[in-house]
């Protein structure tokens, strides 16, 4: 309790003014002022410490972000691994299915079917497709053969255009593929396919140009054997022989 210096009345010292005369409680005012100043000083000290706290919090968030990033990378790696494993298994099954289908076509002698089926298969450059891509290569040359009617052949003979007998170049290319397979000792076990294409080529040359198997082999021997480097020489020799045979036939 305090006594008002203005009216002498007694009142609670926590009151700002005298309830009787309204005089100021100077002691209270001084205390309020001191409290206010102390509060300002306290807030000032807090603001001075704020950069350290902010820095501390910043480092904490950086650490948290770093940990989150590591976890995210780990999760992504796990997902990639799982997807890759699944993809590998799926690819393996697809490849096995393709190989089974291709071998089935080979066993049935459907070489045209192999050529067509490979068009639907991706990544045929894999070594386990070599057997079938080799056969498809021979089949494609066979498919390139054009129909040479009598008028076309007569034009070739009259104009002495032996090099226009392009089918002979395809036949030689097929025989060259067969020879390469034989030189490799049929490492893909494609003897049946090679035998088929060789017989087809000999029959074709006999039927269309009256050139026998022995004559073909003679041209090959004169060139020093059938290989990639000698293909053109053998082709030209057979084209000249073919045009001579056609001339004799037309006389």
PDB file of C-alpha atoms in Angstrom:
ATOM      1  CA  UNK A   1       0.000   0.000   0.000  1.00  0.00           C
ATOM      2  CA  UNK A   2       1.124   3.585  -0.637  1.00  0.00           C
ATOM      3  CA  UNK A   3      -0.089   7.037   0.437  1.00  0.00           C
ATOM      4  CA  UNK A   4      -1.092   9.499  -2.277  1.00  0.00           C
ATOM      5  CA  UNK A   5       1.165  12.552  -2.144  1.00  0.00           C
ATOM      6  CA  UNK A   6      -1.624  14.637  -3.583  1.00  0.00           C
ATOM      7  CA  UNK A   7      -4.589  13.840  -1.273  1.00  0.00           C
ATOM      8  CA  UNK A   8      -3.013  11.646   1.423  1.00  0.00           C
ATOM      9  CA  UNK A   9      -5.316   8.698   0.750  1.00  0.00           C
ATOM     10  CA  UNK A  10      -3.965   5.170   0.970  1.00  0.00           C
ATOM     11  CA  UNK A  11      -4.312   2.812  -2.031  1.00  0.00           C
ATOM     12  CA  UNK A  12      -2.765  -0.274  -3.650  1.00  0.00           C
ATOM     13  CA  UNK A  13       0.727   0.416  -4.979  1.00  0.00           C
ATOM     14  CA  UNK A  14      -0.026  -1.656  -8.122  1.00  0.00           C
ATOM     15  CA  UNK A  15      -2.506   0.969  -9.304  1.00  0.00           C
ATOM     16  CA  UNK A  16      -1.263   3.553 -11.797  1.00  0.00           C
ATOM     17  CA  UNK A  17      -3.301   6.404 -10.264  1.00  0.00           C
ATOM     18  CA  UNK A  18      -4.921   7.326  -6.978  1.00  0.00           C
ATOM     19  CA  UNK A  19      -8.529   6.122  -7.069  1.00  0.00           C
ATOM     20  CA  UNK A  20      -9.616   9.133  -5.019  1.00  0.00           C
ATOM     21  CA  UNK A  21      -7.987  12.139  -6.657  1.00  0.00           C
ATOM     22  CA  UNK A  22      -6.497  10.683  -9.821  1.00  0.00           C
ATOM     23  CA  UNK A  23      -2.960  11.609  -8.900  1.00  0.00           C
ATOM     24  CA  UNK A  24      -0.150   9.674 -10.594  1.00  0.00           C
ATOM     25  CA  UNK A  25       1.539   6.791  -8.844  1.00  0.00           C
ATOM     26  CA  UNK A  26       5.077   7.954  -9.612  1.00  0.00           C
ATOM     27  CA  UNK A  27       6.603   4.822  -8.160  1.00  0.00           C
ATOM     28  CA  UNK A  28       4.477   2.678 -10.423  1.00  0.00           C
ATOM     29  CA  UNK A  29       5.270   4.861 -13.415  1.00  0.00           C
ATOM     30  CA  UNK A  30       8.990   4.553 -12.717  1.00  0.00           C
ATOM     31  CA  UNK A  31       8.639   0.783 -12.344  1.00  0.00           C
ATOM     32  CA  UNK A  32       6.669   0.526 -15.586  1.00  0.00           C
ATOM     33  CA  UNK A  33       9.308   2.600 -17.336  1.00  0.00           C
ATOM     34  CA  UNK A  34      12.095   0.431 -15.952  1.00  0.00           C
ATOM     35  CA  UNK A  35      10.219  -2.720 -16.901  1.00  0.00           C
ATOM     36  CA  UNK A  36       9.721  -1.356 -20.403  1.00  0.00           C
ATOM     37  CA  UNK A  37      13.403  -0.522 -20.712  1.00  0.00           C
ATOM     38  CA  UNK A  38      14.379  -3.942 -19.435  1.00  0.00           C
ATOM     39  CA  UNK A  39      12.003  -5.565 -21.940  1.00  0.00           C
ATOM     40  CA  UNK A  40      13.510  -3.515 -24.750  1.00  0.00           C
ATOM     41  CA  UNK A  41      17.009  -4.531 -23.664  1.00  0.00           C
ATOM     42  CA  UNK A  42      15.930  -8.176 -23.540  1.00  0.00           C
ATOM     43  CA  UNK A  43      14.418  -7.972 -27.006  1.00  0.00           C
ATOM     44  CA  UNK A  44      17.569  -6.264 -28.262  1.00  0.00           C
ATOM     45  CA  UNK A  45      19.689  -9.103 -26.932  1.00  0.00           C
ATOM     46  CA  UNK A  46      17.365 -11.606 -28.618  1.00  0.00           C
ATOM     47  CA  UNK A  47      17.643  -9.797 -31.925  1.00  0.00           C
ATOM     48  CA  UNK A  48      21.434  -9.742 -31.602  1.00  0.00           C
ATOM     49  CA  UNK A  49      21.415 -13.513 -31.102  1.00  0.00           C
ATOM     50  CA  UNK A  50      18.945 -14.060 -33.956  1.00  0.00           C
ATOM     51  CA  UNK A  51      21.592 -14.450 -36.762  1.00  0.00           C
ATOM     52  CA  UNK A  52      23.250 -17.266 -34.811  1.00  0.00           C
ATOM     53  CA  UNK A  53      19.921 -18.999 -34.326  1.00  0.00           C
ATOM     54  CA  UNK A  54      18.983 -18.483 -37.950  1.00  0.00           C
ATOM     55  CA  UNK A  55      22.365 -19.792 -39.020  1.00  0.00           C
ATOM     56  CA  UNK A  56      21.939 -22.749 -36.723  1.00  0.00           C
ATOM     57  CA  UNK A  57      18.508 -23.456 -38.129  1.00  0.00           C
ATOM     58  CA  UNK A  58      19.845 -23.016 -41.687  1.00  0.00           C
ATOM     59  CA  UNK A  59      22.504 -25.639 -41.135  1.00  0.00           C
ATOM     60  CA  UNK A  60      19.910 -27.912 -39.668  1.00  0.00           C
ATOM     61  CA  UNK A  61      17.681 -27.540 -42.730  1.00  0.00           C
ATOM     62  CA  UNK A  62      20.666 -28.067 -45.007  1.00  0.00           C
ATOM     63  CA  UNK A  63      21.452 -31.275 -43.222  1.00  0.00           C
ATOM     64  CA  UNK A  64      17.836 -32.334 -43.439  1.00  0.00           C
ATOM     65  CA  UNK A  65      17.740 -31.554 -47.164  1.00  0.00           C
ATOM     66  CA  UNK A  66      20.978 -33.469 -47.659  1.00  0.00           C
ATOM     67  CA  UNK A  67      19.598 -36.503 -45.893  1.00  0.00           C
ATOM     68  CA  UNK A  68      16.370 -36.232 -47.879  1.00  0.00           C
ATOM     69  CA  UNK A  69      18.371 -36.039 -51.123  1.00  0.00           C
ATOM     70  CA  UNK A  70      20.397 -39.126 -50.195  1.00  0.00           C
ATOM     71  CA  UNK A  71      17.228 -41.030 -49.361  1.00  0.00           C
ATOM     72  CA  UNK A  72      15.622 -39.910 -52.621  1.00  0.00           C
ATOM     73  CA  UNK A  73      18.655 -41.022 -54.643  1.00  0.00           C
ATOM     74  CA  UNK A  74      18.647 -44.363 -52.853  1.00  0.00           C
ATOM     75  CA  UNK A  75      14.951 -44.836 -53.589  1.00  0.00           C
ATOM     76  CA  UNK A  76      15.483 -43.925 -57.249  1.00  0.00           C
ATOM     77  CA  UNK A  77      18.377 -46.393 -57.502  1.00  0.00           C
ATOM     78  CA  UNK A  78      16.240 -49.130 -56.005  1.00  0.00           C
ATOM     79  CA  UNK A  79      13.407 -48.350 -58.420  1.00  0.00           C
ATOM     80  CA  UNK A  80      15.803 -48.313 -61.385  1.00  0.00           C
ATOM     81  CA  UNK A  81      17.295 -51.625 -60.262  1.00  0.00           C
ATOM     82  CA  UNK A  82      13.874 -53.221 -59.927  1.00  0.00           C
ATOM     83  CA  UNK A  83      12.695 -51.881 -63.295  1.00  0.00           C
ATOM     84  CA  UNK A  84      15.963 -52.949 -64.930  1.00  0.00           C
ATOM     85  CA  UNK A  85      15.666 -56.448 -63.473  1.00  0.00           C
ATOM     86  CA  UNK A  86      12.091 -56.780 -64.659  1.00  0.00           C
ATOM     87  CA  UNK A  87      13.021 -55.395 -68.089  1.00  0.00           C
ATOM     88  CA  UNK A  88      15.937 -57.827 -68.356  1.00  0.00           C
ATOM     89  CA  UNK A  89      13.718 -60.775 -67.496  1.00  0.00           C
ATOM     90  CA  UNK A  90      11.086 -59.648 -69.986  1.00  0.00           C
ATOM     91  CA  UNK A  91      13.733 -59.131 -72.685  1.00  0.00           C
ATOM     92  CA  UNK A  92      15.196 -62.564 -71.995  1.00  0.00           C
ATOM     93  CA  UNK A  93      11.795 -64.203 -72.309  1.00  0.00           C
ATOM     94  CA  UNK A  94      11.076 -62.317 -75.531  1.00  0.00           C
ATOM     95  CA  UNK A  95      14.449 -63.314 -76.971  1.00  0.00           C
ATOM     96  CA  UNK A  96      13.889 -66.944 -76.030  1.00  0.00           C
ATOM     97  CA  UNK A  97      10.475 -66.828 -77.660  1.00  0.00           C
ATOM     98  CA  UNK A  98      11.973 -65.316 -80.814  1.00  0.00           C
ATOM     99  CA  UNK A  99      14.757 -67.886 -80.961  1.00  0.00           C
ATOM    100  CA  UNK A 100      12.306 -70.745 -80.510  1.00  0.00           C
ATOM    101  CA  UNK A 101      10.136 -69.367 -83.306  1.00  0.00           C
ATOM    102  CA  UNK A 102      13.092 -68.847 -85.643  1.00  0.00           C
ATOM    103  CA  UNK A 103      14.454 -72.324 -85.000  1.00  0.00           C
ATOM    104  CA  UNK A 104      11.011 -73.766 -85.635  1.00  0.00           C
ATOM    105  CA  UNK A 105      10.909 -71.973 -88.986  1.00  0.00           C
ATOM    106  CA  UNK A 106      14.401 -73.220 -89.787  1.00  0.00           C
ATOM    107  CA  UNK A 107      13.554 -76.819 -88.981  1.00  0.00           C
ATOM    108  CA  UNK A 108      10.518 -76.616 -91.248  1.00  0.00           C
ATOM    109  CA  UNK A 109      12.631 -75.147 -94.067  1.00  0.00           C
ATOM    110  CA  UNK A 110      10.645 -71.899 -94.114  1.00  0.00           C
ATOM    111  CA  UNK A 111      13.540 -69.554 -94.883  1.00  0.00           C
ATOM    112  CA  UNK A 112      11.238 -66.914 -96.295  1.00  0.00           C
ATOM    113  CA  UNK A 113       9.394 -67.060 -92.970  1.00  0.00           C
ATOM    114  CA  UNK A 114      12.673 -66.434 -91.140  1.00  0.00           C
ATOM    115  CA  UNK A 115      13.328 -63.393 -93.306  1.00  0.00           C
ATOM    116  CA  UNK A 116       9.876 -61.985 -92.596  1.00  0.00           C
ATOM    117  CA  UNK A 117       9.906 -62.807 -88.883  1.00  0.00           C
ATOM    118  CA  UNK A 118      13.235 -61.059 -88.343  1.00  0.00           C
ATOM    119  CA  UNK A 119      11.617 -57.837 -89.512  1.00  0.00           C
ATOM    120  CA  UNK A 120       9.555 -57.921 -86.312  1.00  0.00           C
ATOM    121  CA  UNK A 121      12.524 -58.617 -84.033  1.00  0.00           C
ATOM    122  CA  UNK A 122      14.585 -55.861 -82.417  1.00  0.00           C
ATOM    123  CA  UNK A 123      18.336 -56.008 -81.802  1.00  0.00           C
ATOM    124  CA  UNK A 124      19.021 -58.763 -84.330  1.00  0.00           C
ATOM    125  CA  UNK A 125      22.704 -57.787 -84.168  1.00  0.00           C
ATOM    126  CA  UNK A 126      22.996 -60.018 -81.074  1.00  0.00           C
ATOM    127  CA  UNK A 127      25.262 -62.983 -81.793  1.00  0.00           C
ATOM    128  CA  UNK A 128      22.598 -65.583 -81.046  1.00  0.00           C
ATOM    129  CA  UNK A 129      20.634 -64.323 -84.061  1.00  0.00           C
ATOM    130  CA  UNK A 130      23.585 -64.752 -86.459  1.00  0.00           C
ATOM    131  CA  UNK A 131      22.356 -68.054 -87.830  1.00  0.00           C
ATOM    132  CA  UNK A 132      19.021 -66.576 -88.820  1.00  0.00           C
ATOM    133  CA  UNK A 133      20.318 -63.232 -90.073  1.00  0.00           C
ATOM    134  CA  UNK A 134      22.719 -65.156 -92.307  1.00  0.00           C
ATOM    135  CA  UNK A 135      19.860 -67.169 -93.775  1.00  0.00           C
ATOM    136  CA  UNK A 136      17.736 -64.039 -94.102  1.00  0.00           C
ATOM    137  CA  UNK A 137      20.578 -62.410 -96.040  1.00  0.00           C
ATOM    138  CA  UNK A 138      20.590 -65.229 -98.585  1.00  0.00           C
ATOM    139  CA  UNK A 139      16.816 -65.143 -98.808  1.00  0.00           C
ATOM    140  CA  UNK A 140      16.826 -61.403 -99.484  1.00  0.00           C
ATOM    141  CA  UNK A 141      19.180 -61.875-102.431  1.00  0.00           C
ATOM    142  CA  UNK A 142      16.837 -64.552-103.715  1.00  0.00           C
ATOM    143  CA  UNK A 143      13.896 -62.171-103.340  1.00  0.00           C
ATOM    144  CA  UNK A 144      15.757 -59.575-105.421  1.00  0.00           C
ATOM    145  CA  UNK A 145      15.635 -61.822-108.489  1.00  0.00           C
ATOM    146  CA  UNK A 146      13.624 -60.159-111.243  1.00  0.00           C
ATOM    147  CA  UNK A 147      11.490 -61.739-113.914  1.00  0.00           C
ATOM    148  CA  UNK A 148      13.437 -61.547-117.169  1.00  0.00           C
ATOM    149  CA  UNK A 149      10.999 -62.078-120.015  1.00  0.00           C
ATOM    150  CA  UNK A 150      11.994 -62.941-123.584  1.00  0.00           C
ATOM    151  CA  UNK A 151      11.751 -59.346-124.782  1.00  0.00           C
ATOM    152  CA  UNK A 152      14.131 -58.168-122.085  1.00  0.00           C
ATOM    153  CA  UNK A 153      16.611 -60.951-122.788  1.00  0.00           C
ATOM    154  CA  UNK A 154      16.422 -60.255-126.525  1.00  0.00           C
ATOM    155  CA  UNK A 155      17.185 -56.577-125.884  1.00  0.00           C
ATOM    156  CA  UNK A 156      20.209 -57.578-123.791  1.00  0.00           C
ATOM    157  CA  UNK A 157      21.524 -59.848-126.530  1.00  0.00           C
ATOM    158  CA  UNK A 158      20.937 -57.341-129.342  1.00  0.00           C
ATOM    159  CA  UNK A 159      22.652 -54.553-127.401  1.00  0.00           C
ATOM    160  CA  UNK A 160      25.333 -56.793-125.909  1.00  0.00           C
ATOM    161  CA  UNK A 161      24.451 -55.637-122.373  1.00  0.00           C
ATOM    162  CA  UNK A 162      25.799 -58.521-120.342  1.00  0.00           C
ATOM    163  CA  UNK A 163      26.012 -56.361-117.214  1.00  0.00           C
ATOM    164  CA  UNK A 164      22.229 -55.873-117.404  1.00  0.00           C
ATOM    165  CA  UNK A 165      21.818 -59.481-116.280  1.00  0.00           C
ATOM    166  CA  UNK A 166      21.602 -58.294-112.675  1.00  0.00           C
ATOM    167  CA  UNK A 167      20.060 -61.534-111.464  1.00  0.00           C
ATOM    168  CA  UNK A 168      23.409 -63.234-111.939  1.00  0.00           C
ATOM    169  CA  UNK A 169      24.984 -60.845-109.420  1.00  0.00           C
ATOM    170  CA  UNK A 170      22.339 -61.880-106.872  1.00  0.00           C
ATOM    171  CA  UNK A 171      23.000 -65.550-107.573  1.00  0.00           C
ATOM    172  CA  UNK A 172      26.731 -65.035-107.045  1.00  0.00           C
ATOM    173  CA  UNK A 173      26.030 -63.172-103.797  1.00  0.00           C
ATOM    174  CA  UNK A 174      23.974 -66.109-102.525  1.00  0.00           C
ATOM    175  CA  UNK A 175      26.713 -68.561-103.491  1.00  0.00           C
ATOM    176  CA  UNK A 176      29.240 -66.344-101.731  1.00  0.00           C
ATOM    177  CA  UNK A 177      27.162 -66.442 -98.530  1.00  0.00           C
ATOM    178  CA  UNK A 178      27.036 -70.226 -98.832  1.00  0.00           C
ATOM    179  CA  UNK A 179      30.796 -70.374 -99.287  1.00  0.00           C
ATOM    180  CA  UNK A 180      31.408 -68.211 -96.223  1.00  0.00           C
ATOM    181  CA  UNK A 181      29.244 -70.552 -94.162  1.00  0.00           C
ATOM    182  CA  UNK A 182      31.213 -73.544 -95.445  1.00  0.00           C
ATOM    183  CA  UNK A 183      34.528 -71.817 -94.736  1.00  0.00           C
ATOM    184  CA  UNK A 184      33.340 -71.284 -91.150  1.00  0.00           C
ATOM    185  CA  UNK A 185      32.559 -75.024 -90.932  1.00  0.00           C
ATOM    186  CA  UNK A 186      28.861 -74.307 -90.542  1.00  0.00           C
ATOM    187  CA  UNK A 187      29.308 -72.988 -87.017  1.00  0.00           C
ATOM    188  CA  UNK A 188      25.589 -72.233 -86.839  1.00  0.00           C
ATOM    189  CA  UNK A 189      24.653 -75.708 -88.081  1.00  0.00           C
ATOM    190  CA  UNK A 190      23.046 -74.214 -91.165  1.00  0.00           C
ATOM    191  CA  UNK A 191      24.088 -76.959 -93.605  1.00  0.00           C
ATOM    192  CA  UNK A 192      20.508 -77.624 -94.684  1.00  0.00           C
ATOM    193  CA  UNK A 193      19.899 -73.990 -95.591  1.00  0.00           C
ATOM    194  CA  UNK A 194      23.201 -73.739 -97.460  1.00  0.00           C
ATOM    195  CA  UNK A 195      22.436 -76.906 -99.424  1.00  0.00           C
ATOM    196  CA  UNK A 196      19.010 -75.515-100.328  1.00  0.00           C
ATOM    197  CA  UNK A 197      20.321 -72.179-101.602  1.00  0.00           C
ATOM    198  CA  UNK A 198      23.205 -73.719-103.550  1.00  0.00           C
ATOM    199  CA  UNK A 199      20.855 -76.100-105.298  1.00  0.00           C
ATOM    200  CA  UNK A 200      18.445 -73.250-106.010  1.00  0.00           C
ATOM    201  CA  UNK A 201      21.231 -71.164-107.574  1.00  0.00           C
ATOM    202  CA  UNK A 202      22.504 -73.972-109.786  1.00  0.00           C
ATOM    203  CA  UNK A 203      18.975 -74.800-110.947  1.00  0.00           C
ATOM    204  CA  UNK A 204      18.225 -71.136-111.626  1.00  0.00           C
ATOM    205  CA  UNK A 205      21.340 -70.639-113.749  1.00  0.00           C
ATOM    206  CA  UNK A 206      20.613 -73.803-115.701  1.00  0.00           C
ATOM    207  CA  UNK A 207      16.979 -72.952-116.303  1.00  0.00           C
ATOM    208  CA  UNK A 208      17.407 -69.302-117.274  1.00  0.00           C
ATOM    209  CA  UNK A 209      20.820 -69.190-118.950  1.00  0.00           C
ATOM    210  CA  UNK A 210      21.651 -72.848-119.652  1.00  0.00           C
ATOM    211  CA  UNK A 211      24.783 -72.561-117.516  1.00  0.00           C
ATOM    212  CA  UNK A 212      25.657 -75.780-115.711  1.00  0.00           C
ATOM    213  CA  UNK A 213      26.974 -76.243-112.195  1.00  0.00           C
ATOM    214  CA  UNK A 214      30.341 -77.313-113.585  1.00  0.00           C
ATOM    215  CA  UNK A 215      30.584 -74.142-115.666  1.00  0.00           C
ATOM    216  CA  UNK A 216      29.815 -72.035-112.601  1.00  0.00           C
ATOM    217  CA  UNK A 217      32.503 -73.827-110.603  1.00  0.00           C
ATOM    218  CA  UNK A 218      34.937 -73.377-113.485  1.00  0.00           C
ATOM    219  CA  UNK A 219      34.414 -69.593-113.422  1.00  0.00           C
ATOM    220  CA  UNK A 220      34.936 -69.634-109.665  1.00  0.00           C
ATOM    221  CA  UNK A 221      38.159 -71.620-109.964  1.00  0.00           C
ATOM    222  CA  UNK A 222      39.525 -69.281-112.640  1.00  0.00           C
ATOM    223  CA  UNK A 223      38.907 -66.332-110.313  1.00  0.00           C
ATOM    224  CA  UNK A 224      40.851 -68.057-107.543  1.00  0.00           C
ATOM    225  CA  UNK A 225      37.858 -69.083-105.472  1.00  0.00           C
ATOM    226  CA  UNK A 226      34.618 -67.487-104.395  1.00  0.00           C
ATOM    227  CA  UNK A 227      34.982 -64.731-101.829  1.00  0.00           C
ATOM    228  CA  UNK A 228      33.968 -61.125-101.378  1.00  0.00           C
ATOM    229  CA  UNK A 229      36.927 -59.770-103.349  1.00  0.00           C
ATOM    230  CA  UNK A 230      36.306 -62.050-106.341  1.00  0.00           C
ATOM    231  CA  UNK A 231      32.535 -61.689-106.528  1.00  0.00           C
ATOM    232  CA  UNK A 232      32.552 -59.027-109.236  1.00  0.00           C
ATOM    233  CA  UNK A 233      35.015 -60.939-111.409  1.00  0.00           C
ATOM    234  CA  UNK A 234      32.961 -64.124-111.172  1.00  0.00           C
ATOM    235  CA  UNK A 235      29.747 -62.209-111.845  1.00  0.00           C
ATOM    236  CA  UNK A 236      31.170 -60.632-114.996  1.00  0.00           C
ATOM    237  CA  UNK A 237      32.457 -63.985-116.239  1.00  0.00           C
ATOM    238  CA  UNK A 238      29.070 -65.623-115.715  1.00  0.00           C
ATOM    239  CA  UNK A 239      27.257 -62.705-117.356  1.00  0.00           C
ATOM    240  CA  UNK A 240      29.458 -63.034-120.455  1.00  0.00           C
ATOM    241  CA  UNK A 241      28.886 -66.771-120.499  1.00  0.00           C
ATOM    242  CA  UNK A 242      25.144 -66.243-120.083  1.00  0.00           C
ATOM    243  CA  UNK A 243      24.892 -63.798-122.977  1.00  0.00           C
ATOM    244  CA  UNK A 244      26.796 -66.224-125.225  1.00  0.00           C
ATOM    245  CA  UNK A 245      24.372 -68.982-124.258  1.00  0.00           C
ATOM    246  CA  UNK A 246      21.412 -66.687-124.925  1.00  0.00           C
ATOM    247  CA  UNK A 247      22.785 -65.744-128.346  1.00  0.00           C
ATOM    248  CA  UNK A 248      23.148 -69.388-129.304  1.00  0.00           C
ATOM    249  CA  UNK A 249      19.642 -70.079-128.072  1.00  0.00           C
ATOM    250  CA  UNK A 250      18.143 -67.228-130.118  1.00  0.00           C
ATOM    251  CA  UNK A 251      19.925 -68.085-133.377  1.00  0.00           C
TER     252      UNK A 251
END
